[in-house]
């Protein structure tokens, strides 16, 4: 165990900081939450800038065009980009953080060559077509059909909660290819082009009023067998690899973001007036903030350990569930405290006068999804209990 | 001691509940978003149901009931998440012209409020400003107001007072502004209780229907316990809310301030906790605009700072404990 930064780490940080200082001021303002085409353009332009500067796919191996950075450099990268307020990964989330890594781990050389460089350059946006109306927590019961017809699969059925479906080029799609096999044994993982005829996308309105996810209907859409990743009917195992990346490393930048939010909360408390002073005079509030920051620091330290282990073993393990369950609930508690602090200013999702309050209200609403998306907190706890602790299953 | 509802109280409760079910199912409540949360015809119907004149003497055209009845009424209004400044209008019925009859819609805010947000501003006929010296009536049309584009609760639209907040005319009949604050807090607590119960019902209904892993999700203990906790929170709050009503009617039975603080703190816990759990139990559906869970959660948040937020009531309670000891 050694937490010190080496000279080359510091050099990496210095160069990155300089680069961010150069490029960030020229970036146009972020488009609104409903402007999907603009958001795609904004997010992919940033991805391209990262690529050109050699920062895209910071943790991807160099053979796939990534930087192949050390673990420490990855953490420095996240810290610095978040601190500098650089664009978030946005619509590139699926491609860069879990579809790409799954392709790296499971796909053929040809498939890798076709997709990985394009994902890195921001030329390909991916979405995730896993969940269905009848298959959420019980994902393995999915029923969207993939029927073999010569060298194609014919897809019929429905997906739901597909984030970014309306602007994605590709979808990591799970389909049932053997309806007679036990449920985990008849699933196949496909790379599905979103411009295939025979699909319809219907946006779903979320509780924040945006439409970040959609229903996707497949009516005899045809996809080449060559787009399959892994063997036919071995898709459940491939999906577990995807989850390993999604749950294991997908949340790290959110952690840095949470850290920043706690600091902003403390700043906000000094601006909220109460009686003759400010909310910061309230010792109970200060202690709550101190407590949350302690949890945050511990979570960050734990994440570093997880990353170190993941690096040693290749794929992140179920420890990702520990981060996910703790992070999502911690984030909700941070934004809950903010709501408490804001009082009547919390009636608005926009900033109120001089108070930078809008973000907190918005994040409180948005974060209700954190304990649901990518496996609910209940499912994560089941995974911890059953796969880590070895407790007997109740189903 | 008799802490059971009387037959009249049960009738009041059932009357309002069936009124809300018939006239204000969630689909109808949602439609109020288009009109800033207010429909004047509906407001008068609420007045006819006695919502505003409930505690006025019969001789003055009121229903002649007390606080114990009022909390039951507001519990039902909360259950149906009826929008509008119901608590303020109720509090000043008999003091501000038209409030009791439902012809005047009266809102309110604390004078020292940093946010200067006014709920339902363009629909208001009168605005009460509450401070340590009293309650003051302000003509809302005299205010410079700026709409807030994105309110927390789509059914509780807000406007910001950008100019001066005038002193207003003293409302005769409000001798003790602290007492008005307590009364308001008691009715907010009752409303929160209703929200909490609605959240439990919605979650339980869903958990019986939604099947995953070949069984209704309510069969999983992890979810059972979440919903059992929802029920427990609401039942605890109910005890406190009803006790606050009874104590307001008859201060001889105990400290009004203490009873209200207990109701306000536990009811907020129930509404917020149950609102969140209700979303969680729904999974992805809970994060959609279409399912009602978010409306309950947002209302819980919107009610939280009304008539003193949590820290104010917790401190009040701590002071009372210290005095008692
Ligand atoms: C913002 C957001 C974005 C999303 N993006 C995507 C996406 O891009 N692609 C995609 O495929 N999916 C996506 N999802 C879907 C997400 O993965 C599912 O919502 C999630 O897995 C839960 O499934 P469900 O919604 O069907 O809820 P259900 O599985 O029906 O769960 C309902 C409730 O039952 C509980 N429950 C279920 N089973 C058990 C059990 N065995 N023990 C205890 N409790 C249980 C759950 O915890 C939950 O509280 C997204 C969801 C959200 C909210």
PDB file of C-alpha atoms in Angstrom, chain B residues 63-324:
ATOM      1  CA  UNK B  63     -69.767  24.114  10.306  1.00  0.00           C
ATOM      2  CA  UNK B  64     -69.054  24.612  13.996  1.00  0.00           C
ATOM      3  CA  UNK B  65     -66.401  21.929  14.300  1.00  0.00           C
ATOM      4  CA  UNK B  66     -62.936  21.982  15.847  1.00  0.00           C
ATOM      5  CA  UNK B  67     -59.280  21.277  15.156  1.00  0.00           C
ATOM      6  CA  UNK B  68     -59.670  17.539  15.715  1.00  0.00           C
ATOM      7  CA  UNK B  69     -62.068  17.551  12.775  1.00  0.00           C
ATOM      8  CA  UNK B  70     -59.906  19.879  10.705  1.00  0.00           C
ATOM      9  CA  UNK B  71     -56.909  17.543  10.858  1.00  0.00           C
ATOM     10  CA  UNK B  72     -59.117  14.714   9.586  1.00  0.00           C
ATOM     11  CA  UNK B  73     -60.220  16.885   6.664  1.00  0.00           C
ATOM     12  CA  UNK B  74     -56.686  17.895   5.770  1.00  0.00           C
ATOM     13  CA  UNK B  75     -55.513  14.311   5.972  1.00  0.00           C
ATOM     14  CA  UNK B  76     -57.978  13.524   3.183  1.00  0.00           C
ATOM     15  CA  UNK B  77     -56.907  16.551   1.131  1.00  0.00           C
ATOM     16  CA  UNK B  78     -53.318  15.377   1.496  1.00  0.00           C
ATOM     17  CA  UNK B  79     -54.198  11.844   0.465  1.00  0.00           C
ATOM     18  CA  UNK B  80     -55.628  13.219  -2.784  1.00  0.00           C
ATOM     19  CA  UNK B  81     -52.748  15.763  -3.086  1.00  0.00           C
ATOM     20  CA  UNK B  82     -55.285  18.524  -3.732  1.00  0.00           C
ATOM     21  CA  UNK B  83     -53.230  21.579  -4.715  1.00  0.00           C
ATOM     22  CA  UNK B  84     -53.863  25.181  -3.714  1.00  0.00           C
ATOM     23  CA  UNK B  85     -53.260  27.293  -0.595  1.00  0.00           C
ATOM     24  CA  UNK B  86     -55.765  25.245   1.401  1.00  0.00           C
ATOM     25  CA  UNK B  87     -54.111  25.741   4.791  1.00  0.00           C
ATOM     26  CA  UNK B  88     -53.790  29.535   4.527  1.00  0.00           C
ATOM     27  CA  UNK B  89     -57.341  29.978   3.289  1.00  0.00           C
ATOM     28  CA  UNK B  90     -58.644  27.760   6.089  1.00  0.00           C
ATOM     29  CA  UNK B  91     -56.648  29.643   8.733  1.00  0.00           C
ATOM     30  CA  UNK B  92     -58.060  33.045   7.784  1.00  0.00           C
ATOM     31  CA  UNK B  93     -61.645  31.931   7.122  1.00  0.00           C
ATOM     32  CA  UNK B  94     -63.826  34.393   9.029  1.00  0.00           C
ATOM     33  CA  UNK B  95     -60.976  36.914   9.152  1.00  0.00           C
ATOM     34  CA  UNK B  96     -60.521  37.612   5.445  1.00  0.00           C
ATOM     35  CA  UNK B  97     -63.608  38.263   3.389  1.00  0.00           C
ATOM     36  CA  UNK B  98     -64.618  35.454   1.066  1.00  0.00           C
ATOM     37  CA  UNK B  99     -62.166  32.891   2.434  1.00  0.00           C
ATOM     38  CA  UNK B 100     -64.813  30.854   4.247  1.00  0.00           C
ATOM     39  CA  UNK B 101     -67.147  30.875   1.240  1.00  0.00           C
ATOM     40  CA  UNK B 102     -64.460  29.883  -1.238  1.00  0.00           C
ATOM     41  CA  UNK B 103     -64.788  33.102  -3.206  1.00  0.00           C
ATOM     42  CA  UNK B 104     -61.394  34.380  -2.077  1.00  0.00           C
ATOM     43  CA  UNK B 105     -58.267  32.275  -2.510  1.00  0.00           C
ATOM     44  CA  UNK B 106     -55.743  33.275   0.140  1.00  0.00           C
ATOM     45  CA  UNK B 107     -52.054  32.371   0.114  1.00  0.00           C
ATOM     46  CA  UNK B 108     -49.258  33.270   2.470  1.00  0.00           C
ATOM     47  CA  UNK B 109     -45.572  33.420   3.275  1.00  0.00           C
ATOM     48  CA  UNK B 110     -43.299  34.280   6.196  1.00  0.00           C
ATOM     49  CA  UNK B 111     -41.926  37.835   5.975  1.00  0.00           C
ATOM     50  CA  UNK B 112     -38.329  36.852   6.708  1.00  0.00           C
ATOM     51  CA  UNK B 113     -38.365  34.231   3.953  1.00  0.00           C
ATOM     52  CA  UNK B 114     -35.169  34.544   1.954  1.00  0.00           C
ATOM     53  CA  UNK B 115     -36.619  32.823  -1.102  1.00  0.00           C
ATOM     54  CA  UNK B 116     -39.571  35.241  -1.407  1.00  0.00           C
ATOM     55  CA  UNK B 117     -41.421  32.581  -3.332  1.00  0.00           C
ATOM     56  CA  UNK B 118     -45.193  32.763  -3.409  1.00  0.00           C
ATOM     57  CA  UNK B 119     -47.165  29.673  -4.328  1.00  0.00           C
ATOM     58  CA  UNK B 120     -50.066  30.077  -6.798  1.00  0.00           C
ATOM     59  CA  UNK B 121     -49.440  33.847  -6.907  1.00  0.00           C
ATOM     60  CA  UNK B 122     -51.559  34.846  -9.947  1.00  0.00           C
ATOM     61  CA  UNK B 123     -54.572  32.933  -8.612  1.00  0.00           C
ATOM     62  CA  UNK B 124     -54.511  34.627  -5.227  1.00  0.00           C
ATOM     63  CA  UNK B 125     -57.072  37.189  -4.137  1.00  0.00           C
ATOM     64  CA  UNK B 126     -55.168  37.977  -0.972  1.00  0.00           C
ATOM     65  CA  UNK B 127     -51.760  37.213   0.491  1.00  0.00           C
ATOM     66  CA  UNK B 128     -50.985  36.829   4.189  1.00  0.00           C
ATOM     67  CA  UNK B 129     -47.526  37.860   5.342  1.00  0.00           C
ATOM     68  CA  UNK B 130     -46.672  36.431   8.735  1.00  0.00           C
ATOM     69  CA  UNK B 131     -44.079  37.958  11.053  1.00  0.00           C
ATOM     70  CA  UNK B 132     -43.406  38.200  14.781  1.00  0.00           C
ATOM     71  CA  UNK B 133     -45.711  41.199  15.119  1.00  0.00           C
ATOM     72  CA  UNK B 134     -48.748  39.706  13.473  1.00  0.00           C
ATOM     73  CA  UNK B 135     -50.392  38.606  10.251  1.00  0.00           C
ATOM     74  CA  UNK B 136     -50.679  41.171   7.479  1.00  0.00           C
ATOM     75  CA  UNK B 137     -52.857  41.243   4.418  1.00  0.00           C
ATOM     76  CA  UNK B 138     -51.236  42.239   1.138  1.00  0.00           C
ATOM     77  CA  UNK B 139     -52.910  42.772  -2.205  1.00  0.00           C
ATOM     78  CA  UNK B 140     -51.153  40.293  -4.529  1.00  0.00           C
ATOM     79  CA  UNK B 141     -51.835  42.480  -7.570  1.00  0.00           C
ATOM     80  CA  UNK B 142     -49.576  45.139  -6.029  1.00  0.00           C
ATOM     81  CA  UNK B 143     -46.533  42.850  -6.131  1.00  0.00           C
ATOM     82  CA  UNK B 144     -43.784  42.671  -8.714  1.00  0.00           C
ATOM     83  CA  UNK B 145     -43.634  38.973  -9.511  1.00  0.00           C
ATOM     84  CA  UNK B 146     -41.408  36.837 -11.645  1.00  0.00           C
ATOM     85  CA  UNK B 147     -42.545  33.321 -12.586  1.00  0.00           C
ATOM     86  CA  UNK B 148     -40.288  30.392 -11.736  1.00  0.00           C
ATOM     87  CA  UNK B 149     -39.936  28.313 -14.892  1.00  0.00           C
ATOM     88  CA  UNK B 150     -39.392  24.978 -13.169  1.00  0.00           C
ATOM     89  CA  UNK B 151     -41.206  24.494  -9.876  1.00  0.00           C
ATOM     90  CA  UNK B 152     -40.278  21.492  -7.734  1.00  0.00           C
ATOM     91  CA  UNK B 153     -43.876  20.259  -7.714  1.00  0.00           C
ATOM     92  CA  UNK B 154     -45.681  20.785 -11.038  1.00  0.00           C
ATOM     93  CA  UNK B 155     -48.899  21.298  -9.077  1.00  0.00           C
ATOM     94  CA  UNK B 156     -47.363  23.906  -6.783  1.00  0.00           C
ATOM     95  CA  UNK B 157     -46.236  26.637  -9.193  1.00  0.00           C
ATOM     96  CA  UNK B 158     -44.253  29.496  -7.643  1.00  0.00           C
ATOM     97  CA  UNK B 159     -43.513  33.126  -8.392  1.00  0.00           C
ATOM     98  CA  UNK B 160     -40.797  35.260  -6.885  1.00  0.00           C
ATOM     99  CA  UNK B 161     -41.433  38.649  -5.349  1.00  0.00           C
ATOM    100  CA  UNK B 162     -38.737  40.775  -6.972  1.00  0.00           C
ATOM    101  CA  UNK B 163     -39.779  44.187  -5.682  1.00  0.00           C
ATOM    102  CA  UNK B 164     -40.822  45.351  -2.284  1.00  0.00           C
ATOM    103  CA  UNK B 165     -42.922  43.176   0.005  1.00  0.00           C
ATOM    104  CA  UNK B 166     -45.308  45.770   1.492  1.00  0.00           C
ATOM    105  CA  UNK B 167     -46.159  45.895   5.195  1.00  0.00           C
ATOM    106  CA  UNK B 168     -49.836  45.214   4.454  1.00  0.00           C
ATOM    107  CA  UNK B 169     -52.875  45.712   6.633  1.00  0.00           C
ATOM    108  CA  UNK B 170     -52.957  44.030  10.002  1.00  0.00           C
ATOM    109  CA  UNK B 171     -55.426  41.154  10.069  1.00  0.00           C
ATOM    110  CA  UNK B 172     -57.670  41.806  13.029  1.00  0.00           C
ATOM    111  CA  UNK B 173     -58.301  38.636  14.949  1.00  0.00           C
ATOM    112  CA  UNK B 174     -54.786  37.230  14.742  1.00  0.00           C
ATOM    113  CA  UNK B 175     -53.597  38.233  18.216  1.00  0.00           C
ATOM    114  CA  UNK B 176     -50.777  35.760  18.431  1.00  0.00           C
ATOM    115  CA  UNK B 177     -48.850  35.052  15.225  1.00  0.00           C
ATOM    116  CA  UNK B 178     -47.031  32.173  16.927  1.00  0.00           C
ATOM    117  CA  UNK B 179     -50.385  30.498  17.505  1.00  0.00           C
ATOM    118  CA  UNK B 180     -51.248  30.887  13.820  1.00  0.00           C
ATOM    119  CA  UNK B 181     -47.915  29.289  12.965  1.00  0.00           C
ATOM    120  CA  UNK B 182     -48.766  26.344  15.237  1.00  0.00           C
ATOM    121  CA  UNK B 183     -52.208  25.938  13.722  1.00  0.00           C
ATOM    122  CA  UNK B 184     -50.763  26.062  10.219  1.00  0.00           C
ATOM    123  CA  UNK B 185     -48.129  23.514  11.150  1.00  0.00           C
ATOM    124  CA  UNK B 186     -50.783  21.172  12.532  1.00  0.00           C
ATOM    125  CA  UNK B 187     -52.745  21.286   9.286  1.00  0.00           C
ATOM    126  CA  UNK B 188     -49.568  20.826   7.227  1.00  0.00           C
ATOM    127  CA  UNK B 189     -48.764  17.787   9.374  1.00  0.00           C
ATOM    128  CA  UNK B 190     -52.244  16.395   8.712  1.00  0.00           C
ATOM    129  CA  UNK B 191     -51.749  16.955   4.974  1.00  0.00           C
ATOM    130  CA  UNK B 192     -48.390  15.184   5.126  1.00  0.00           C
ATOM    131  CA  UNK B 193     -50.015  12.267   6.919  1.00  0.00           C
ATOM    132  CA  UNK B 194     -52.443  11.924   4.015  1.00  0.00           C
ATOM    133  CA  UNK B 195     -49.581  12.038   1.498  1.00  0.00           C
ATOM    134  CA  UNK B 196     -47.737   9.359   3.475  1.00  0.00           C
ATOM    135  CA  UNK B 197     -50.762   7.084   3.486  1.00  0.00           C
ATOM    136  CA  UNK B 198     -51.374   7.572  -0.229  1.00  0.00           C
ATOM    137  CA  UNK B 199     -47.748   6.586  -0.858  1.00  0.00           C
ATOM    138  CA  UNK B 200     -48.144   3.392   1.178  1.00  0.00           C
ATOM    139  CA  UNK B 201     -51.309   2.440  -0.681  1.00  0.00           C
ATOM    140  CA  UNK B 202     -49.777   3.092  -4.084  1.00  0.00           C
ATOM    141  CA  UNK B 203     -46.643   1.075  -3.264  1.00  0.00           C
ATOM    142  CA  UNK B 204     -48.562  -1.851  -1.749  1.00  0.00           C
ATOM    143  CA  UNK B 205     -50.968  -1.970  -4.691  1.00  0.00           C
ATOM    144  CA  UNK B 206     -48.071  -2.076  -7.138  1.00  0.00           C
ATOM    145  CA  UNK B 207     -46.106  -4.664  -5.172  1.00  0.00           C
ATOM    146  CA  UNK B 208     -49.068  -7.048  -5.246  1.00  0.00           C
ATOM    147  CA  UNK B 209     -49.342  -6.806  -9.035  1.00  0.00           C
ATOM    148  CA  UNK B 210     -45.793  -6.496 -10.351  1.00  0.00           C
ATOM    149  CA  UNK B 211     -44.197  -9.884 -10.964  1.00  0.00           C
ATOM    150  CA  UNK B 212     -40.440 -10.532 -11.116  1.00  0.00           C
ATOM    151  CA  UNK B 213     -38.698 -13.866 -10.538  1.00  0.00           C
ATOM    152  CA  UNK B 214     -42.116 -15.530 -10.995  1.00  0.00           C
ATOM    153  CA  UNK B 215     -43.731 -13.939  -7.979  1.00  0.00           C
ATOM    154  CA  UNK B 216     -45.254 -10.631  -6.937  1.00  0.00           C
ATOM    155  CA  UNK B 217     -42.375  -8.406  -5.825  1.00  0.00           C
ATOM    156  CA  UNK B 218     -44.227  -7.861  -2.532  1.00  0.00           C
ATOM    157  CA  UNK B 219     -43.252 -11.420  -1.664  1.00  0.00           C
ATOM    158  CA  UNK B 220     -39.610 -10.344  -1.250  1.00  0.00           C
ATOM    159  CA  UNK B 221     -38.836  -9.529   2.350  1.00  0.00           C
ATOM    160  CA  UNK B 222     -36.612  -6.650   1.337  1.00  0.00           C
ATOM    161  CA  UNK B 223     -39.686  -4.936  -0.102  1.00  0.00           C
ATOM    162  CA  UNK B 224     -42.097  -6.157   2.573  1.00  0.00           C
ATOM    163  CA  UNK B 225     -39.975  -4.496   5.216  1.00  0.00           C
ATOM    164  CA  UNK B 226     -39.746  -1.270   3.267  1.00  0.00           C
ATOM    165  CA  UNK B 227     -43.528  -1.129   3.070  1.00  0.00           C
ATOM    166  CA  UNK B 228     -44.025  -2.223   6.670  1.00  0.00           C
ATOM    167  CA  UNK B 229     -41.830   0.734   7.623  1.00  0.00           C
ATOM    168  CA  UNK B 230     -44.018   3.021   5.504  1.00  0.00           C
ATOM    169  CA  UNK B 231     -47.048   1.873   7.436  1.00  0.00           C
ATOM    170  CA  UNK B 232     -45.288   2.251  10.780  1.00  0.00           C
ATOM    171  CA  UNK B 233     -44.147   5.804  10.009  1.00  0.00           C
ATOM    172  CA  UNK B 234     -47.656   6.850   9.000  1.00  0.00           C
ATOM    173  CA  UNK B 235     -49.316   5.237  12.030  1.00  0.00           C
ATOM    174  CA  UNK B 236     -46.887   6.946  14.403  1.00  0.00           C
ATOM    175  CA  UNK B 237     -47.552  10.259  12.682  1.00  0.00           C
ATOM    176  CA  UNK B 238     -51.290   9.676  12.803  1.00  0.00           C
ATOM    177  CA  UNK B 239     -51.201   9.387  16.572  1.00  0.00           C
ATOM    178  CA  UNK B 240     -49.311  12.654  16.839  1.00  0.00           C
ATOM    179  CA  UNK B 241     -51.447  14.490  14.272  1.00  0.00           C
ATOM    180  CA  UNK B 242     -54.744  13.509  15.904  1.00  0.00           C
ATOM    181  CA  UNK B 243     -53.332  14.387  19.325  1.00  0.00           C
ATOM    182  CA  UNK B 244     -52.311  17.810  17.987  1.00  0.00           C
ATOM    183  CA  UNK B 245     -55.874  18.391  16.771  1.00  0.00           C
ATOM    184  CA  UNK B 246     -57.371  17.409  20.114  1.00  0.00           C
ATOM    185  CA  UNK B 247     -54.838  19.522  22.031  1.00  0.00           C
ATOM    186  CA  UNK B 248     -55.552  22.586  19.886  1.00  0.00           C
ATOM    187  CA  UNK B 249     -59.242  22.177  20.774  1.00  0.00           C
ATOM    188  CA  UNK B 250     -58.554  21.676  24.454  1.00  0.00           C
ATOM    189  CA  UNK B 251     -55.192  23.070  25.618  1.00  0.00           C
ATOM    190  CA  UNK B 252     -56.004  21.752  29.091  1.00  0.00           C
ATOM    191  CA  UNK B 253     -54.830  18.313  27.910  1.00  0.00           C
ATOM    192  CA  UNK B 254     -51.274  19.470  27.212  1.00  0.00           C
ATOM    193  CA  UNK B 255     -48.894  21.890  25.525  1.00  0.00           C
ATOM    194  CA  UNK B 256     -50.192  22.843  22.080  1.00  0.00           C
ATOM    195  CA  UNK B 257     -46.720  23.717  20.909  1.00  0.00           C
ATOM    196  CA  UNK B 258     -45.363  20.382  21.972  1.00  0.00           C
ATOM    197  CA  UNK B 259     -48.216  18.430  20.398  1.00  0.00           C
ATOM    198  CA  UNK B 260     -47.820  20.326  17.134  1.00  0.00           C
ATOM    199  CA  UNK B 261     -44.043  19.846  17.097  1.00  0.00           C
ATOM    200  CA  UNK B 262     -44.476  16.086  17.549  1.00  0.00           C
ATOM    201  CA  UNK B 263     -47.034  15.971  14.736  1.00  0.00           C
ATOM    202  CA  UNK B 264     -45.025  18.170  12.392  1.00  0.00           C
ATOM    203  CA  UNK B 265     -41.742  16.279  12.857  1.00  0.00           C
ATOM    204  CA  UNK B 266     -43.128  12.767  12.584  1.00  0.00           C
ATOM    205  CA  UNK B 267     -45.514  13.586   9.737  1.00  0.00           C
ATOM    206  CA  UNK B 268     -42.686  15.115   7.684  1.00  0.00           C
ATOM    207  CA  UNK B 269     -40.655  11.977   8.303  1.00  0.00           C
ATOM    208  CA  UNK B 270     -43.566   9.846   7.135  1.00  0.00           C
ATOM    209  CA  UNK B 271     -44.352  11.880   4.017  1.00  0.00           C
ATOM    210  CA  UNK B 272     -40.749  12.149   2.848  1.00  0.00           C
ATOM    211  CA  UNK B 273     -39.792   8.611   3.787  1.00  0.00           C
ATOM    212  CA  UNK B 274     -42.883   7.109   2.234  1.00  0.00           C
ATOM    213  CA  UNK B 275     -42.626   9.257  -0.894  1.00  0.00           C
ATOM    214  CA  UNK B 276     -39.094   8.033  -1.510  1.00  0.00           C
ATOM    215  CA  UNK B 277     -39.901   4.418  -0.745  1.00  0.00           C
ATOM    216  CA  UNK B 278     -42.928   4.539  -3.029  1.00  0.00           C
ATOM    217  CA  UNK B 279     -40.696   5.537  -5.954  1.00  0.00           C
ATOM    218  CA  UNK B 280     -38.177   2.844  -5.046  1.00  0.00           C
ATOM    219  CA  UNK B 281     -40.788   0.083  -4.869  1.00  0.00           C
ATOM    220  CA  UNK B 282     -41.917   0.995  -8.392  1.00  0.00           C
ATOM    221  CA  UNK B 283     -38.440   0.480  -9.882  1.00  0.00           C
ATOM    222  CA  UNK B 284     -38.067   2.143 -13.296  1.00  0.00           C
ATOM    223  CA  UNK B 285     -41.798   2.939 -13.360  1.00  0.00           C
ATOM    224  CA  UNK B 286     -41.276   5.101 -10.271  1.00  0.00           C
ATOM    225  CA  UNK B 287     -38.984   7.369 -12.264  1.00  0.00           C
ATOM    226  CA  UNK B 288     -41.639   8.117 -14.882  1.00  0.00           C
ATOM    227  CA  UNK B 289     -43.890  11.143 -15.065  1.00  0.00           C
ATOM    228  CA  UNK B 290     -46.805   8.835 -15.847  1.00  0.00           C
ATOM    229  CA  UNK B 291     -46.820   7.015 -12.502  1.00  0.00           C
ATOM    230  CA  UNK B 292     -48.119   9.083  -9.564  1.00  0.00           C
ATOM    231  CA  UNK B 293     -45.296   8.216  -7.162  1.00  0.00           C
ATOM    232  CA  UNK B 294     -43.224  11.300  -8.044  1.00  0.00           C
ATOM    233  CA  UNK B 295     -46.175  13.608  -7.403  1.00  0.00           C
ATOM    234  CA  UNK B 296     -46.449  12.293  -3.850  1.00  0.00           C
ATOM    235  CA  UNK B 297     -42.720  12.666  -3.262  1.00  0.00           C
ATOM    236  CA  UNK B 298     -42.652  16.173  -4.703  1.00  0.00           C
ATOM    237  CA  UNK B 299     -45.619  17.210  -2.581  1.00  0.00           C
ATOM    238  CA  UNK B 300     -43.869  15.896   0.505  1.00  0.00           C
ATOM    239  CA  UNK B 301     -40.873  18.085  -0.339  1.00  0.00           C
ATOM    240  CA  UNK B 302     -43.104  21.066  -1.116  1.00  0.00           C
ATOM    241  CA  UNK B 303     -44.870  20.769   2.252  1.00  0.00           C
ATOM    242  CA  UNK B 304     -41.663  20.292   4.250  1.00  0.00           C
ATOM    243  CA  UNK B 305     -40.756  23.994   4.677  1.00  0.00           C
ATOM    244  CA  UNK B 306     -44.340  25.218   5.262  1.00  0.00           C
ATOM    245  CA  UNK B 307     -45.027  26.857   8.636  1.00  0.00           C
ATOM    246  CA  UNK B 308     -41.521  26.262   9.917  1.00  0.00           C
ATOM    247  CA  UNK B 309     -39.182  23.588   8.651  1.00  0.00           C
ATOM    248  CA  UNK B 310     -37.773  20.655  10.523  1.00  0.00           C
ATOM    249  CA  UNK B 311     -34.983  22.457  12.346  1.00  0.00           C
ATOM    250  CA  UNK B 312     -37.404  25.103  13.653  1.00  0.00           C
ATOM    251  CA  UNK B 313     -39.732  22.499  15.139  1.00  0.00           C
ATOM    252  CA  UNK B 314     -36.922  20.335  16.444  1.00  0.00           C
ATOM    253  CA  UNK B 315     -35.470  23.318  18.259  1.00  0.00           C
ATOM    254  CA  UNK B 316     -38.892  24.257  19.578  1.00  0.00           C
ATOM    255  CA  UNK B 317     -39.294  20.755  20.920  1.00  0.00           C
ATOM    256  CA  UNK B 318     -35.841  20.753  22.490  1.00  0.00           C
ATOM    257  CA  UNK B 319     -36.656  24.036  24.264  1.00  0.00           C
ATOM    258  CA  UNK B 320     -39.907  22.587  25.571  1.00  0.00           C
ATOM    259  CA  UNK B 321     -38.129  19.512  26.874  1.00  0.00           C
ATOM    260  CA  UNK B 322     -35.573  21.698  28.623  1.00  0.00           C
ATOM    261  CA  UNK B 323     -38.314  23.797  30.193  1.00  0.00           C
ATOM    262  CA  UNK B 324     -40.211  20.728  31.339  1.00  0.00           C
TER     263      UNK B 324
END
